[in-house]
């Protein structure tokens, strides 16, 4: 079972740090967002880092409130990029707890959570923690992800390196040139393996549906997540649900940053809706 289609994350110039090691403020972005502007928080996929969402930050910056852009943050999981010296976290709820602590310390502002694949499950668990605190997000957007109760588990994280590389090749999430570079793989594979373990050992703990509206986005040719898997997120919100199916595979979003930005800054769903194309 493939828990994600992980892209290999190489060291890159740092995004501007927020006030916590778990968060990165992506550029372009405002130092002081406009009143009423959302704080968008992005959660990366397995093997990914905060910088994955730089193209989205650029697209969101073009959608302003009173001429000023929304704030875009991304979560930086431990054990990669500028947190490479920290121990990797192999439990999804522990990842969610770290991100939740960082977000709870920020000034109050409407909060939109976006997670892709593994990141969708982390964002969902963060939303549950925020609701427990009495501060529900304004919107949860989940991309290319099984609904929590449909996560199938698996044993990819137990394979040897060649087996893990074969799975990455199959899911088509990484440039072939990187997969042929053993130096890059030596740095990236431990991160990918830990993230696979976090997802494959995740088990949903039933609770009342969220009071947060949920939008589920997916690709019509995703080899991992079916449209039915994405549609099943409907059972996890009693505040509104929307499903949007894009042309593309597990990483459809790389060709649709502008449309994704529209979802982030638009009003959340109040009625069930399905759109294809």
XYZ file of C-alpha atoms in Angstrom:
277
model
C 0.000 0.000 0.000
C 1.311 3.439 -0.854
C 0.567 6.071 1.737
C 1.604 8.902 -0.521
C 3.531 9.826 -3.617
C 6.442 11.531 -1.863
C 8.606 14.066 -3.590
C 12.204 14.170 -2.447
C 12.889 17.392 -0.570
C 16.331 18.895 -1.071
C 17.899 21.692 0.998
C 16.632 25.040 -0.294
C 16.817 28.641 0.890
C 14.784 28.962 4.033
C 11.306 30.327 4.050
C 10.923 33.165 6.513
C 10.473 31.598 9.969
C 7.365 32.270 11.976
C 7.623 32.405 15.747
C 7.930 28.623 16.099
C 10.135 25.935 14.497
C 7.007 24.140 13.325
C 5.905 27.010 11.064
C 7.354 28.783 8.041
C 5.947 31.996 6.609
C 6.060 31.609 2.853
C 6.975 34.514 0.588
C 5.473 36.537 -0.904
C 3.320 37.367 2.071
C 2.414 40.272 4.318
C 4.116 41.214 7.534
C 0.753 42.538 8.771
C -2.200 40.849 7.017
C -5.322 42.894 6.417
C -8.162 42.685 8.906
C -10.435 39.874 7.735
C -7.698 38.116 5.760
C -7.367 34.438 6.484
C -4.317 32.725 7.882
C -3.742 29.813 5.512
C -1.748 26.935 7.006
C -0.432 24.212 4.674
C 0.556 20.677 5.711
C 2.983 18.799 3.421
C 2.701 15.280 2.032
C 4.959 12.376 2.978
C 8.584 13.228 2.280
C 7.703 16.889 1.697
C 8.690 20.113 3.397
C 7.206 23.552 3.871
C 8.751 24.847 0.634
C 6.433 22.582 -1.375
C 3.793 25.277 -1.063
C 5.760 28.266 -2.412
C 3.821 28.236 -5.731
C 0.573 28.259 -3.774
C 1.749 31.203 -1.668
C 2.416 33.114 -4.884
C -1.071 32.313 -6.178
C -2.740 33.250 -2.885
C -0.814 36.548 -2.801
C -2.697 37.653 -5.922
C -6.014 37.321 -4.069
C -6.146 40.220 -1.662
C -8.316 41.803 1.014
C -8.238 45.603 0.828
C -5.255 45.334 -1.475
C -3.256 43.196 0.959
C -2.671 39.439 0.641
C -3.641 36.661 2.985
C -1.014 35.216 5.290
C 0.343 31.831 4.155
C 2.184 29.566 6.585
C 3.415 26.026 6.062
C 4.178 23.407 8.652
C 7.751 22.123 8.761
C 7.863 18.611 10.182
C 10.960 17.622 12.194
C 13.806 15.682 10.619
C 14.028 17.457 7.245
C 15.278 20.660 5.614
C 16.284 23.166 8.294
C 15.092 20.740 11.017
C 17.277 17.923 9.706
C 19.142 17.542 13.018
C 15.934 16.879 14.939
C 14.512 13.425 15.457
C 11.919 12.391 12.899
C 8.375 11.879 14.169
C 6.740 8.612 13.136
C 3.348 9.111 14.745
C 0.744 11.191 12.960
C -0.977 12.450 16.106
C 2.361 13.563 17.528
C 2.927 15.592 14.368
C -0.532 17.105 14.790
C 0.124 17.952 18.442
C 3.307 19.850 17.557
C 1.600 21.853 14.819
C -1.390 22.531 17.087
C 0.801 23.969 19.843
C 2.450 26.304 17.341
C -0.856 27.501 15.877
C -2.504 27.963 19.265
C 0.200 30.479 20.181
C -0.504 32.766 17.190
C -2.785 35.825 17.330
C -6.403 34.988 16.611
C -7.409 35.146 12.927
C -9.688 33.063 10.679
C -7.767 29.860 10.064
C -7.863 27.799 6.877
C -6.089 24.436 7.022
C -4.905 22.740 3.824
C -3.281 19.327 3.780
C -2.150 17.201 0.869
C -2.191 13.397 1.223
C -0.475 12.627 4.563
C -0.772 16.325 5.343
C -4.561 16.113 5.064
C -4.683 13.633 7.931
C -2.357 15.790 10.035
C -4.512 18.850 9.295
C -7.652 16.908 10.242
C -6.173 15.915 13.601
C -5.117 19.542 14.184
C -8.684 20.649 13.407
C -9.973 18.224 16.039
C -7.569 19.667 18.613
C -8.543 23.241 17.756
C -12.231 22.370 18.082
C -11.503 20.797 21.466
C -10.008 24.161 22.481
C -13.136 25.998 21.349
C -11.385 27.597 18.350
C -12.503 25.659 15.263
C -10.887 26.498 11.933
C -12.921 28.413 9.390
C -12.291 25.765 6.724
C -10.476 22.434 6.320
C -9.324 21.572 2.797
C -8.057 18.038 2.203
C -6.289 17.088 -1.009
C -5.599 13.621 -2.459
C -6.399 11.904 0.812
C -8.452 9.023 2.082
C -11.122 9.970 4.571
C -9.692 9.147 8.014
C -11.828 6.057 8.534
C -10.740 4.673 5.137
C -6.945 4.836 5.585
C -5.943 1.291 4.607
C -2.669 0.877 6.491
C 0.194 -1.052 4.915
C 3.776 -2.225 5.168
C 5.679 -0.105 2.655
C 7.669 1.392 5.525
C 9.017 -2.105 6.327
C 10.517 -2.645 2.866
C 14.221 -2.367 2.148
C 15.493 0.724 0.342
C 15.025 -0.775 -3.126
C 11.449 -1.692 -2.278
C 10.743 1.813 -1.025
C 12.281 3.323 -4.163
C 10.110 1.044 -6.312
C 7.018 2.336 -4.521
C 8.075 5.952 -5.035
C 8.596 5.254 -8.737
C 5.155 3.649 -8.980
C 3.381 6.629 -7.469
C 5.146 9.050 -9.865
C 5.692 11.808 -7.334
C 9.430 12.376 -7.808
C 11.648 13.427 -10.689
C 13.324 10.351 -12.171
C 16.732 12.082 -12.057
C 16.501 12.359 -8.273
C 15.556 8.709 -7.971
C 18.709 7.806 -9.892
C 20.902 9.877 -7.546
C 21.997 7.663 -4.655
C 23.397 10.588 -2.667
C 20.027 12.313 -2.730
C 18.224 9.093 -1.850
C 20.514 8.420 1.089
C 19.352 11.715 2.574
C 15.701 11.455 1.578
C 14.735 7.822 2.137
C 14.853 7.889 5.967
C 12.414 10.829 5.916
C 10.101 9.106 3.443
C 10.194 5.863 5.443
C 9.302 7.646 8.687
C 6.384 9.449 7.026
C 5.102 6.197 5.524
C 5.222 4.636 8.967
C 3.249 7.552 10.426
C 0.446 7.103 7.891
C 0.441 3.331 7.637
C 0.136 2.940 11.419
C -2.542 5.635 11.765
C -5.918 4.439 12.986
C -8.859 6.800 13.163
C -10.461 7.256 16.572
C -14.181 7.870 16.061
C -15.635 11.077 17.444
C -18.478 13.465 16.512
C -18.065 15.099 13.085
C -16.242 18.398 12.911
C -18.105 21.676 13.173
C -15.624 22.907 10.549
C -16.672 22.920 6.863
C -14.630 20.515 4.741
C -13.648 20.678 1.079
C -12.134 17.550 -0.469
C -10.040 17.856 -3.635
C -8.711 14.959 -5.675
C -7.478 13.956 -9.114
C -9.562 11.802 -11.424
C -6.561 9.557 -12.208
C -5.095 9.266 -8.722
C -3.631 5.733 -8.427
C -3.887 5.810 -4.624
C -7.052 7.666 -3.626
C -10.350 7.037 -5.410
C -13.060 9.644 -5.796
C -15.127 7.564 -3.369
C -12.290 7.727 -0.819
C -12.278 11.528 -1.117
C -16.071 11.808 -1.045
C -16.142 9.880 2.235
C -14.770 12.988 3.993
C -18.398 14.133 3.961
C -19.038 12.022 7.068
C -16.441 14.022 9.023
C -18.187 17.406 8.967
C -21.643 18.528 9.968
C -20.997 22.117 8.886
C -20.820 21.681 5.115
C -18.955 19.655 2.521
C -17.730 20.180 -1.039
C -16.001 17.732 -3.372
C -13.990 18.922 -6.373
C -12.448 16.455 -8.822
C -9.608 17.787 -10.991
C -8.027 16.222 -14.053
C -4.788 14.631 -12.915
C -3.122 12.090 -10.652
C -2.052 12.136 -7.014
C -0.152 15.376 -7.590
C -2.816 17.054 -9.735
C -2.333 20.214 -7.649
C 0.979 21.117 -9.312
C -1.022 22.043 -12.422
C -3.815 23.785 -10.553
C -2.244 26.173 -8.019
C -4.526 29.042 -9.077
C -7.713 27.008 -8.609
C -6.430 25.724 -5.283
C -5.799 29.300 -4.164
C -9.391 30.159 -5.093
C -10.651 27.421 -2.779
C -8.449 28.686 0.042
C -9.773 32.240 -0.009
C -13.386 31.549 -0.993
C -16.279 31.035 1.399
C -16.361 27.502 2.814
C -19.121 25.117 1.747
C -22.485 25.138 3.481
C -24.241 22.566 1.307
C -22.955 19.355 -0.219
C -21.664 20.013 -3.717
C -19.731 17.993 -6.254
C -17.865 19.431 -9.215
C -15.847 17.567 -11.842
C -13.343 19.273 -14.133
